[in-house]
Amino acid sequence: MRKKGIFLLSALGAVSLLCGFDSAETAESILEKASENSASSTVMSSNFTLNCDIDINIGDGETTTAIAVLADADFDIQTISDPFSASVEGNVNLSTFGIGEEIIVKTYVISSDESVVTYAYTEDSASDEEGEGTWTYSLVSADEYDLQTLLDLSSSLDYSQMEKLGLTWELADEAADYDGSECYLLTAVIDSSNLRTVIDKTEELVGTEFSDEMGLDEETVSMIEEMLDGLKINIEYYINTADCLPAAVRIDLNDTDLTTLNSYVTTLVAGYFDSGDADTTTTVEVALNDLSMEYTFTDENVEAITVPEEALEAVASGEAESLEDLADELTGAEG
């Protein structure tokens, strides 16, 4: 009986070494295993949440008025890799001056060898009756937008390539708990010293500059870069010890220094509040209480991405506006 007990304990010990936290692993080896194991899966379900809690403090030297800006978002995401299709369904809640607003968002992307079709639904509680939102759509040829190549490039990022992006990962000495599961915890930081590298490499991957895509001139780009000088993005990446599959990614900007941003904001808007009294100087301070997001990989099975019938009907009837036409209207490009 005793021998059986010793054998059982030994077996359990061997299993724990195979499936549990292994102190011999490195950040590089864990990331490579997670990448390899994820690559074998053709479907993925996930959840994305965001929380934003900001105070805008406006002072005149004697009194300070605080304006609370609150926002949270919750999206369920499903993807199938070959051929690529995806659905994103969720909502965004906004609150300013105590007035709340909910925006419901649904997006479906269906790709084929010939095209990439996107259907998007938006319903805003501030302007729409319940259930009476707006559908838009986009149809882009595969020649014009090579989605699969971009997906292949992004999924092929290995540890060395991430290092070139400025992402240096550190592996925690002990296992971490995520939602009841034992995980390896890897951390990284993006700040002003490596942000430019991340942007450059991302632009190289996408094949276009963000400033050109957004129509920004050099002066505006320079101002944005100065305001981002104090940026600090903390990243926590949880990977299950049992199967080395990703569990979740947590990101927060709570250590960001907003000194430069506040200086710009004060300069830009203080004149609007000034009473004309030379002895009174208006100050504006953005106080970041929390800006965080979490991306969780879930176990939900994804069999197919189905575009709702109401979306198809909206396009067929002409009720859904083309995203390309809408962009032209917004930019004044319409003839």
PDB file of C-alpha atoms in Angstrom, residues 12-306:
ATOM      1  CA  LEU A  12       1.644  13.489  -9.541  1.00  0.00           C
ATOM      2  CA  GLY A  13       5.018  15.172  -9.173  1.00  0.00           C
ATOM      3  CA  ALA A  14       5.945  14.287 -12.745  1.00  0.00           C
ATOM      4  CA  VAL A  15       2.614  15.606 -14.027  1.00  0.00           C
ATOM      5  CA  SER A  16       3.082  18.858 -12.131  1.00  0.00           C
ATOM      6  CA  LEU A  17       6.465  19.310 -13.761  1.00  0.00           C
ATOM      7  CA  LEU A  18       4.923  18.755 -17.185  1.00  0.00           C
ATOM      8  CA  CYS A  19       1.795  20.875 -16.739  1.00  0.00           C
ATOM      9  CA  GLY A  20       2.621  23.319 -13.958  1.00  0.00           C
ATOM     10  CA  PHE A  21       4.901  26.282 -13.450  1.00  0.00           C
ATOM     11  CA  ASP A  22       8.428  25.547 -14.654  1.00  0.00           C
ATOM     12  CA  SER A  23      11.053  27.850 -13.179  1.00  0.00           C
ATOM     13  CA  ALA A  24      13.502  26.835 -15.926  1.00  0.00           C
ATOM     14  CA  GLU A  25      11.387  28.573 -18.573  1.00  0.00           C
ATOM     15  CA  THR A  26      12.318  32.017 -19.872  1.00  0.00           C
ATOM     16  CA  ALA A  27      10.229  34.833 -21.286  1.00  0.00           C
ATOM     17  CA  GLU A  28      11.452  33.897 -24.766  1.00  0.00           C
ATOM     18  CA  SER A  29      10.636  30.180 -24.446  1.00  0.00           C
ATOM     19  CA  ILE A  30       7.153  30.827 -23.008  1.00  0.00           C
ATOM     20  CA  LEU A  31       6.276  33.352 -25.707  1.00  0.00           C
ATOM     21  CA  GLU A  32       7.489  31.017 -28.444  1.00  0.00           C
ATOM     22  CA  LYS A  33       5.443  28.110 -27.057  1.00  0.00           C
ATOM     23  CA  ALA A  34       2.347  30.303 -26.723  1.00  0.00           C
ATOM     24  CA  SER A  35       2.781  31.496 -30.307  1.00  0.00           C
ATOM     25  CA  GLU A  36       3.229  27.956 -31.651  1.00  0.00           C
ATOM     26  CA  ASN A  37       0.263  26.567 -29.714  1.00  0.00           C
ATOM     27  CA  SER A  38      -1.985  29.458 -30.745  1.00  0.00           C
ATOM     28  CA  ALA A  39      -1.021  29.074 -34.412  1.00  0.00           C
ATOM     29  CA  SER A  40      -2.589  25.635 -34.533  1.00  0.00           C
ATOM     30  CA  SER A  41      -6.018  27.037 -33.721  1.00  0.00           C
ATOM     31  CA  THR A  42      -8.180  28.327 -36.575  1.00  0.00           C
ATOM     32  CA  VAL A  43     -10.886  29.824 -34.351  1.00  0.00           C
ATOM     33  CA  MET A  44     -10.772  32.123 -31.358  1.00  0.00           C
ATOM     34  CA  SER A  45     -13.267  33.692 -28.985  1.00  0.00           C
ATOM     35  CA  SER A  46     -12.312  36.543 -26.708  1.00  0.00           C
ATOM     36  CA  ASN A  47     -13.608  39.436 -24.647  1.00  0.00           C
ATOM     37  CA  PHE A  48     -12.360  43.011 -24.496  1.00  0.00           C
ATOM     38  CA  THR A  49     -13.153  45.449 -21.699  1.00  0.00           C
ATOM     39  CA  LEU A  50     -12.060  49.033 -21.155  1.00  0.00           C
ATOM     40  CA  ASN A  51     -12.374  51.388 -18.207  1.00  0.00           C
ATOM     41  CA  CYS A  52     -11.718  55.127 -18.337  1.00  0.00           C
ATOM     42  CA  ASP A  53     -12.009  57.386 -15.289  1.00  0.00           C
ATOM     43  CA  ILE A  54     -10.709  60.927 -15.830  1.00  0.00           C
ATOM     44  CA  ASP A  55     -11.200  64.207 -13.968  1.00  0.00           C
ATOM     45  CA  ILE A  56     -10.776  67.531 -15.757  1.00  0.00           C
ATOM     46  CA  ASN A  57      -9.976  70.113 -13.084  1.00  0.00           C
ATOM     47  CA  ILE A  58     -10.504  73.758 -14.067  1.00  0.00           C
ATOM     48  CA  GLY A  59      -9.134  76.309 -11.611  1.00  0.00           C
ATOM     49  CA  ASP A  60      -8.986  80.106 -11.443  1.00  0.00           C
ATOM     50  CA  GLY A  61      -6.529  80.384  -8.552  1.00  0.00           C
ATOM     51  CA  GLU A  62      -9.252  80.355  -5.896  1.00  0.00           C
ATOM     52  CA  THR A  63     -11.692  77.603  -6.768  1.00  0.00           C
ATOM     53  CA  THR A  64     -11.447  74.409  -8.764  1.00  0.00           C
ATOM     54  CA  THR A  65     -14.256  72.790 -10.707  1.00  0.00           C
ATOM     55  CA  ALA A  66     -13.928  69.080 -11.393  1.00  0.00           C
ATOM     56  CA  ILE A  67     -15.585  67.533 -14.433  1.00  0.00           C
ATOM     57  CA  ALA A  68     -15.740  63.745 -14.291  1.00  0.00           C
ATOM     58  CA  VAL A  69     -15.410  61.868 -17.572  1.00  0.00           C
ATOM     59  CA  LEU A  70     -16.301  58.197 -17.285  1.00  0.00           C
ATOM     60  CA  ALA A  71     -16.389  55.501 -19.938  1.00  0.00           C
ATOM     61  CA  ASP A  72     -16.436  51.746 -20.060  1.00  0.00           C
ATOM     62  CA  ALA A  73     -16.687  49.242 -22.887  1.00  0.00           C
ATOM     63  CA  ASP A  74     -17.375  45.529 -23.161  1.00  0.00           C
ATOM     64  CA  PHE A  75     -17.015  43.587 -26.435  1.00  0.00           C
ATOM     65  CA  ASP A  76     -17.275  39.908 -27.306  1.00  0.00           C
ATOM     66  CA  ILE A  77     -15.045  38.987 -30.258  1.00  0.00           C
ATOM     67  CA  GLN A  78     -15.094  35.871 -32.434  1.00  0.00           C
ATOM     68  CA  THR A  79     -12.703  35.100 -35.289  1.00  0.00           C
ATOM     69  CA  ILE A  80     -12.129  32.346 -37.821  1.00  0.00           C
ATOM     70  CA  SER A  81      -8.763  32.475 -39.567  1.00  0.00           C
ATOM     71  CA  ASP A  82      -9.243  30.683 -42.905  1.00  0.00           C
ATOM     72  CA  PRO A  83     -10.873  32.322 -44.683  1.00  0.00           C
ATOM     73  CA  PHE A  84     -10.844  35.207 -42.235  1.00  0.00           C
ATOM     74  CA  SER A  85     -14.144  36.281 -40.692  1.00  0.00           C
ATOM     75  CA  ALA A  86     -14.897  38.070 -37.453  1.00  0.00           C
ATOM     76  CA  SER A  87     -17.685  39.457 -35.317  1.00  0.00           C
ATOM     77  CA  VAL A  88     -17.477  42.126 -32.626  1.00  0.00           C
ATOM     78  CA  GLU A  89     -20.534  42.780 -30.483  1.00  0.00           C
ATOM     79  CA  GLY A  90     -20.760  44.985 -27.418  1.00  0.00           C
ATOM     80  CA  ASN A  91     -21.436  48.380 -25.973  1.00  0.00           C
ATOM     81  CA  VAL A  92     -19.779  51.569 -24.777  1.00  0.00           C
ATOM     82  CA  ASN A  93     -21.116  53.581 -21.830  1.00  0.00           C
ATOM     83  CA  LEU A  94     -20.211  57.255 -21.475  1.00  0.00           C
ATOM     84  CA  SER A  95     -20.925  59.703 -18.661  1.00  0.00           C
ATOM     85  CA  THR A  96     -20.092  63.396 -18.388  1.00  0.00           C
ATOM     86  CA  PHE A  97     -21.718  65.955 -16.071  1.00  0.00           C
ATOM     87  CA  GLY A  98     -23.703  63.035 -14.667  1.00  0.00           C
ATOM     88  CA  ILE A  99     -25.422  62.404 -18.008  1.00  0.00           C
ATOM     89  CA  GLY A 100     -25.122  58.851 -19.270  1.00  0.00           C
ATOM     90  CA  GLU A 101     -25.089  57.556 -22.821  1.00  0.00           C
ATOM     91  CA  GLU A 102     -24.909  54.024 -24.214  1.00  0.00           C
ATOM     92  CA  ILE A 103     -23.626  53.125 -27.668  1.00  0.00           C
ATOM     93  CA  ILE A 104     -24.320  49.624 -28.986  1.00  0.00           C
ATOM     94  CA  VAL A 105     -21.839  48.401 -31.603  1.00  0.00           C
ATOM     95  CA  LYS A 106     -21.945  45.331 -33.862  1.00  0.00           C
ATOM     96  CA  THR A 107     -19.380  44.649 -36.581  1.00  0.00           C
ATOM     97  CA  TYR A 108     -19.051  41.677 -38.926  1.00  0.00           C
ATOM     98  CA  VAL A 109     -16.163  41.089 -41.337  1.00  0.00           C
ATOM     99  CA  ILE A 110     -16.395  38.429 -44.037  1.00  0.00           C
ATOM    100  CA  SER A 111     -13.489  37.822 -46.421  1.00  0.00           C
ATOM    101  CA  SER A 112     -13.018  35.721 -49.528  1.00  0.00           C
ATOM    102  CA  ASP A 113     -10.494  35.427 -52.339  1.00  0.00           C
ATOM    103  CA  GLU A 114     -12.286  38.275 -54.111  1.00  0.00           C
ATOM    104  CA  SER A 115     -13.221  40.775 -51.388  1.00  0.00           C
ATOM    105  CA  VAL A 116     -13.482  41.872 -47.773  1.00  0.00           C
ATOM    106  CA  VAL A 117     -17.002  42.912 -46.701  1.00  0.00           C
ATOM    107  CA  THR A 118     -17.699  44.760 -43.455  1.00  0.00           C
ATOM    108  CA  TYR A 119     -21.129  45.357 -41.902  1.00  0.00           C
ATOM    109  CA  ALA A 120     -21.304  47.767 -38.968  1.00  0.00           C
ATOM    110  CA  TYR A 121     -24.243  48.692 -36.722  1.00  0.00           C
ATOM    111  CA  THR A 122     -24.312  51.619 -34.305  1.00  0.00           C
ATOM    112  CA  GLU A 123     -27.118  52.554 -31.938  1.00  0.00           C
ATOM    113  CA  ASP A 124     -26.732  55.627 -29.722  1.00  0.00           C
ATOM    114  CA  SER A 125     -29.122  56.110 -26.802  1.00  0.00           C
ATOM    115  CA  ALA A 126     -28.627  59.876 -27.101  1.00  0.00           C
ATOM    116  CA  SER A 127     -30.042  60.055 -30.636  1.00  0.00           C
ATOM    117  CA  ASP A 128     -31.693  56.753 -31.555  1.00  0.00           C
ATOM    118  CA  GLU A 129     -34.814  54.981 -30.387  1.00  0.00           C
ATOM    119  CA  GLU A 130     -34.133  51.521 -28.972  1.00  0.00           C
ATOM    120  CA  GLY A 131     -33.529  49.090 -31.814  1.00  0.00           C
ATOM    121  CA  GLU A 132     -33.378  51.840 -34.434  1.00  0.00           C
ATOM    122  CA  GLY A 133     -29.680  52.222 -35.017  1.00  0.00           C
ATOM    123  CA  THR A 134     -27.809  52.596 -38.301  1.00  0.00           C
ATOM    124  CA  TRP A 135     -26.173  49.995 -40.540  1.00  0.00           C
ATOM    125  CA  THR A 136     -23.208  50.824 -42.750  1.00  0.00           C
ATOM    126  CA  TYR A 137     -21.159  48.553 -44.974  1.00  0.00           C
ATOM    127  CA  SER A 138     -17.889  48.399 -46.868  1.00  0.00           C
ATOM    128  CA  LEU A 139     -16.885  46.269 -49.843  1.00  0.00           C
ATOM    129  CA  VAL A 140     -13.181  46.241 -50.716  1.00  0.00           C
ATOM    130  CA  SER A 141     -11.536  44.035 -53.324  1.00  0.00           C
ATOM    131  CA  ALA A 142      -8.890  41.587 -52.148  1.00  0.00           C
ATOM    132  CA  ASP A 143      -6.420  43.192 -54.570  1.00  0.00           C
ATOM    133  CA  GLU A 144      -6.896  46.555 -52.872  1.00  0.00           C
ATOM    134  CA  TYR A 145      -6.748  45.259 -49.315  1.00  0.00           C
ATOM    135  CA  ASP A 146      -4.705  42.088 -48.771  1.00  0.00           C
ATOM    136  CA  LEU A 147      -6.126  41.179 -45.383  1.00  0.00           C
ATOM    137  CA  GLN A 148      -4.698  37.667 -45.232  1.00  0.00           C
ATOM    138  CA  THR A 149      -1.137  38.869 -45.788  1.00  0.00           C
ATOM    139  CA  LEU A 150      -1.482  41.339 -42.915  1.00  0.00           C
ATOM    140  CA  LEU A 151      -2.878  38.600 -40.674  1.00  0.00           C
ATOM    141  CA  ASP A 152      -0.019  36.258 -41.584  1.00  0.00           C
ATOM    142  CA  LEU A 153       2.548  38.971 -40.866  1.00  0.00           C
ATOM    143  CA  SER A 154       1.060  39.882 -37.497  1.00  0.00           C
ATOM    144  CA  SER A 155       0.764  36.244 -36.383  1.00  0.00           C
ATOM    145  CA  SER A 156       4.383  35.527 -37.344  1.00  0.00           C
ATOM    146  CA  LEU A 157       5.856  37.937 -34.784  1.00  0.00           C
ATOM    147  CA  ASP A 158       8.401  36.090 -32.658  1.00  0.00           C
ATOM    148  CA  TYR A 159      10.345  37.139 -29.568  1.00  0.00           C
ATOM    149  CA  SER A 160      13.200  38.759 -31.477  1.00  0.00           C
ATOM    150  CA  GLN A 161      10.778  40.751 -33.639  1.00  0.00           C
ATOM    151  CA  MET A 162       8.927  41.951 -30.553  1.00  0.00           C
ATOM    152  CA  GLU A 163      12.235  43.074 -29.097  1.00  0.00           C
ATOM    153  CA  LYS A 164      12.797  45.118 -32.254  1.00  0.00           C
ATOM    154  CA  LEU A 165       9.390  46.699 -31.598  1.00  0.00           C
ATOM    155  CA  GLY A 166      10.723  47.840 -28.253  1.00  0.00           C
ATOM    156  CA  LEU A 167       8.908  45.177 -26.245  1.00  0.00           C
ATOM    157  CA  THR A 168      11.234  43.627 -23.683  1.00  0.00           C
ATOM    158  CA  TRP A 169       9.410  40.963 -21.683  1.00  0.00           C
ATOM    159  CA  GLU A 170      10.165  39.887 -18.121  1.00  0.00           C
ATOM    160  CA  LEU A 171       8.932  36.586 -16.679  1.00  0.00           C
ATOM    161  CA  ALA A 172       7.742  36.580 -13.057  1.00  0.00           C
ATOM    162  CA  ASP A 173       9.633  34.240 -10.716  1.00  0.00           C
ATOM    163  CA  GLU A 174       6.407  32.661  -9.455  1.00  0.00           C
ATOM    164  CA  ALA A 175       3.156  31.509 -10.994  1.00  0.00           C
ATOM    165  CA  ALA A 176       0.292  33.994 -11.092  1.00  0.00           C
ATOM    166  CA  ASP A 177      -3.409  33.322 -10.698  1.00  0.00           C
ATOM    167  CA  TYR A 178      -5.759  34.481 -13.435  1.00  0.00           C
ATOM    168  CA  ASP A 179      -9.434  33.735 -12.904  1.00  0.00           C
ATOM    169  CA  GLY A 180      -8.579  30.564 -10.988  1.00  0.00           C
ATOM    170  CA  SER A 181      -5.972  29.295 -13.484  1.00  0.00           C
ATOM    171  CA  GLU A 182      -2.241  29.016 -12.836  1.00  0.00           C
ATOM    172  CA  CYS A 183      -0.363  31.154 -15.321  1.00  0.00           C
ATOM    173  CA  TYR A 184       3.039  32.407 -16.326  1.00  0.00           C
ATOM    174  CA  LEU A 185       3.045  36.186 -15.975  1.00  0.00           C
ATOM    175  CA  LEU A 186       5.071  38.241 -18.436  1.00  0.00           C
ATOM    176  CA  THR A 187       5.329  42.017 -18.170  1.00  0.00           C
ATOM    177  CA  ALA A 188       6.514  44.732 -20.530  1.00  0.00           C
ATOM    178  CA  VAL A 189       6.465  48.526 -20.675  1.00  0.00           C
ATOM    179  CA  ILE A 190       6.013  50.869 -23.627  1.00  0.00           C
ATOM    180  CA  ASP A 191       7.077  54.447 -22.946  1.00  0.00           C
ATOM    181  CA  SER A 192       8.304  57.452 -24.898  1.00  0.00           C
ATOM    182  CA  SER A 193      11.723  55.809 -25.358  1.00  0.00           C
ATOM    183  CA  ASN A 194      10.354  52.916 -27.423  1.00  0.00           C
ATOM    184  CA  LEU A 195       7.002  54.272 -28.629  1.00  0.00           C
ATOM    185  CA  ARG A 196       8.504  55.691 -31.829  1.00  0.00           C
ATOM    186  CA  THR A 197       9.995  52.271 -32.627  1.00  0.00           C
ATOM    187  CA  VAL A 198       6.625  50.578 -32.098  1.00  0.00           C
ATOM    188  CA  ILE A 199       4.894  53.105 -34.374  1.00  0.00           C
ATOM    189  CA  ASP A 200       7.556  52.830 -37.101  1.00  0.00           C
ATOM    190  CA  LYS A 201       7.485  49.024 -37.124  1.00  0.00           C
ATOM    191  CA  THR A 202       3.677  48.951 -37.086  1.00  0.00           C
ATOM    192  CA  GLU A 203       3.539  51.367 -40.008  1.00  0.00           C
ATOM    193  CA  GLU A 204       6.034  49.161 -41.819  1.00  0.00           C
ATOM    194  CA  LEU A 205       3.796  46.153 -41.179  1.00  0.00           C
ATOM    195  CA  VAL A 206       0.632  47.933 -42.337  1.00  0.00           C
ATOM    196  CA  GLY A 207       2.370  49.622 -45.247  1.00  0.00           C
ATOM    197  CA  THR A 208       1.254  53.193 -44.559  1.00  0.00           C
ATOM    198  CA  GLU A 209       2.025  56.048 -42.177  1.00  0.00           C
ATOM    199  CA  PHE A 210      -0.642  56.839 -39.593  1.00  0.00           C
ATOM    200  CA  SER A 211      -0.144  60.582 -40.111  1.00  0.00           C
ATOM    201  CA  ASP A 212      -0.879  60.218 -43.831  1.00  0.00           C
ATOM    202  CA  GLU A 213      -3.845  57.952 -43.170  1.00  0.00           C
ATOM    203  CA  MET A 214      -5.308  60.512 -40.731  1.00  0.00           C
ATOM    204  CA  GLY A 215      -4.345  63.557 -42.788  1.00  0.00           C
ATOM    205  CA  LEU A 216      -2.078  65.069 -40.112  1.00  0.00           C
ATOM    206  CA  ASP A 217       0.563  67.662 -40.941  1.00  0.00           C
ATOM    207  CA  GLU A 218       4.086  67.650 -39.476  1.00  0.00           C
ATOM    208  CA  GLU A 219       3.279  70.328 -36.876  1.00  0.00           C
ATOM    209  CA  THR A 220       0.337  68.340 -35.538  1.00  0.00           C
ATOM    210  CA  VAL A 221       2.388  65.143 -35.471  1.00  0.00           C
ATOM    211  CA  SER A 222       5.142  66.948 -33.550  1.00  0.00           C
ATOM    212  CA  MET A 223       2.622  68.275 -31.017  1.00  0.00           C
ATOM    213  CA  ILE A 224       1.133  64.817 -30.496  1.00  0.00           C
ATOM    214  CA  GLU A 225       4.586  63.319 -29.979  1.00  0.00           C
ATOM    215  CA  GLU A 226       5.388  65.975 -27.347  1.00  0.00           C
ATOM    216  CA  MET A 227       2.114  65.300 -25.545  1.00  0.00           C
ATOM    217  CA  LEU A 228       2.930  61.585 -25.538  1.00  0.00           C
ATOM    218  CA  ASP A 229       6.336  62.264 -24.007  1.00  0.00           C
ATOM    219  CA  GLY A 230       5.193  61.093 -20.563  1.00  0.00           C
ATOM    220  CA  LEU A 231       3.339  58.043 -21.863  1.00  0.00           C
ATOM    221  CA  LYS A 232       3.804  54.785 -19.986  1.00  0.00           C
ATOM    222  CA  ILE A 233       1.903  51.662 -20.986  1.00  0.00           C
ATOM    223  CA  ASN A 234       2.124  48.745 -18.567  1.00  0.00           C
ATOM    224  CA  ILE A 235       1.415  45.318 -20.093  1.00  0.00           C
ATOM    225  CA  GLU A 236       0.676  42.069 -18.253  1.00  0.00           C
ATOM    226  CA  TYR A 237       0.455  38.905 -20.354  1.00  0.00           C
ATOM    227  CA  TYR A 238      -0.962  35.768 -18.700  1.00  0.00           C
ATOM    228  CA  ILE A 239      -0.197  32.358 -20.282  1.00  0.00           C
ATOM    229  CA  ASN A 240      -1.628  29.134 -18.877  1.00  0.00           C
ATOM    230  CA  THR A 241       1.021  26.858 -17.380  1.00  0.00           C
ATOM    231  CA  ALA A 242      -0.993  23.731 -18.288  1.00  0.00           C
ATOM    232  CA  ASP A 243      -1.001  24.161 -22.059  1.00  0.00           C
ATOM    233  CA  CYS A 244       1.014  27.357 -22.718  1.00  0.00           C
ATOM    234  CA  LEU A 245      -1.983  29.015 -24.356  1.00  0.00           C
ATOM    235  CA  PRO A 246      -2.707  32.727 -23.830  1.00  0.00           C
ATOM    236  CA  ALA A 247      -5.204  33.478 -21.066  1.00  0.00           C
ATOM    237  CA  ALA A 248      -5.354  37.277 -20.976  1.00  0.00           C
ATOM    238  CA  VAL A 249      -3.591  40.569 -21.593  1.00  0.00           C
ATOM    239  CA  ARG A 250      -3.996  43.509 -19.237  1.00  0.00           C
ATOM    240  CA  ILE A 251      -2.898  47.015 -20.223  1.00  0.00           C
ATOM    241  CA  ASP A 252      -2.995  50.239 -18.248  1.00  0.00           C
ATOM    242  CA  LEU A 253      -1.724  53.785 -18.708  1.00  0.00           C
ATOM    243  CA  ASN A 254      -2.075  54.772 -15.061  1.00  0.00           C
ATOM    244  CA  ASP A 255       1.606  55.663 -14.594  1.00  0.00           C
ATOM    245  CA  THR A 256       1.544  58.132 -17.500  1.00  0.00           C
ATOM    246  CA  ASP A 257       2.894  61.624 -16.754  1.00  0.00           C
ATOM    247  CA  LEU A 258       0.403  64.170 -18.116  1.00  0.00           C
ATOM    248  CA  THR A 259       2.478  67.292 -17.404  1.00  0.00           C
ATOM    249  CA  THR A 260       3.121  68.143 -21.063  1.00  0.00           C
ATOM    250  CA  LEU A 261      -0.449  67.329 -22.062  1.00  0.00           C
ATOM    251  CA  ASN A 262      -1.830  69.557 -19.305  1.00  0.00           C
ATOM    252  CA  SER A 263       0.400  72.413 -20.446  1.00  0.00           C
ATOM    253  CA  TYR A 264      -1.005  72.125 -23.984  1.00  0.00           C
ATOM    254  CA  VAL A 265      -4.585  71.833 -22.756  1.00  0.00           C
ATOM    255  CA  THR A 266      -4.217  74.897 -20.531  1.00  0.00           C
ATOM    256  CA  THR A 267      -2.798  76.924 -23.420  1.00  0.00           C
ATOM    257  CA  LEU A 268      -5.505  75.797 -25.821  1.00  0.00           C
ATOM    258  CA  VAL A 269      -8.588  76.289 -23.674  1.00  0.00           C
ATOM    259  CA  ALA A 270      -7.653  78.692 -20.888  1.00  0.00           C
ATOM    260  CA  GLY A 271      -8.517  81.687 -23.074  1.00  0.00           C
ATOM    261  CA  TYR A 272     -12.060  80.385 -23.368  1.00  0.00           C
ATOM    262  CA  PHE A 273     -12.516  80.522 -19.596  1.00  0.00           C
ATOM    263  CA  ASP A 274     -10.512  83.693 -18.777  1.00  0.00           C
ATOM    264  CA  SER A 275     -12.630  86.609 -17.593  1.00  0.00           C
ATOM    265  CA  GLY A 276     -10.206  89.267 -18.851  1.00  0.00           C
ATOM    266  CA  ASP A 277      -8.855  89.911 -15.370  1.00  0.00           C
ATOM    267  CA  ALA A 278      -5.046  90.066 -15.674  1.00  0.00           C
ATOM    268  CA  ASP A 279      -4.695  88.757 -12.126  1.00  0.00           C
ATOM    269  CA  THR A 280      -6.741  85.654 -12.891  1.00  0.00           C
ATOM    270  CA  THR A 281      -5.152  82.730 -14.673  1.00  0.00           C
ATOM    271  CA  THR A 282      -7.200  79.722 -15.616  1.00  0.00           C
ATOM    272  CA  THR A 283      -5.525  76.330 -15.311  1.00  0.00           C
ATOM    273  CA  VAL A 284      -6.748  73.060 -16.740  1.00  0.00           C
ATOM    274  CA  GLU A 285      -5.509  69.731 -15.411  1.00  0.00           C
ATOM    275  CA  VAL A 286      -6.373  66.293 -16.729  1.00  0.00           C
ATOM    276  CA  ALA A 287      -6.186  63.836 -13.831  1.00  0.00           C
ATOM    277  CA  LEU A 288      -5.997  60.194 -14.864  1.00  0.00           C
ATOM    278  CA  ASN A 289      -7.662  58.040 -12.212  1.00  0.00           C
ATOM    279  CA  ASP A 290      -7.802  54.898 -14.323  1.00  0.00           C
ATOM    280  CA  LEU A 291      -7.312  54.037 -17.973  1.00  0.00           C
ATOM    281  CA  SER A 292      -7.078  50.301 -18.360  1.00  0.00           C
ATOM    282  CA  MET A 293      -8.167  47.527 -20.668  1.00  0.00           C
ATOM    283  CA  GLU A 294      -8.239  43.762 -20.593  1.00  0.00           C
ATOM    284  CA  TYR A 295      -8.302  41.239 -23.413  1.00  0.00           C
ATOM    285  CA  THR A 296      -9.378  37.757 -22.314  1.00  0.00           C
ATOM    286  CA  PHE A 297      -9.212  34.569 -24.361  1.00  0.00           C
ATOM    287  CA  THR A 298     -12.342  32.473 -23.742  1.00  0.00           C
ATOM    288  CA  ASP A 299     -13.234  28.826 -24.398  1.00  0.00           C
ATOM    289  CA  GLU A 300     -16.400  29.482 -26.372  1.00  0.00           C
ATOM    290  CA  ASN A 301     -16.580  27.383 -29.530  1.00  0.00           C
ATOM    291  CA  VAL A 302     -16.801  29.350 -32.787  1.00  0.00           C
ATOM    292  CA  GLU A 303     -18.476  27.406 -35.584  1.00  0.00           C
ATOM    293  CA  ALA A 304     -19.327  30.184 -38.048  1.00  0.00           C
ATOM    294  CA  ILE A 305     -19.572  33.964 -38.291  1.00  0.00           C
ATOM    295  CA  THR A 306     -23.094  34.839 -39.402  1.00  0.00           C
TER     296      THR A 306
END
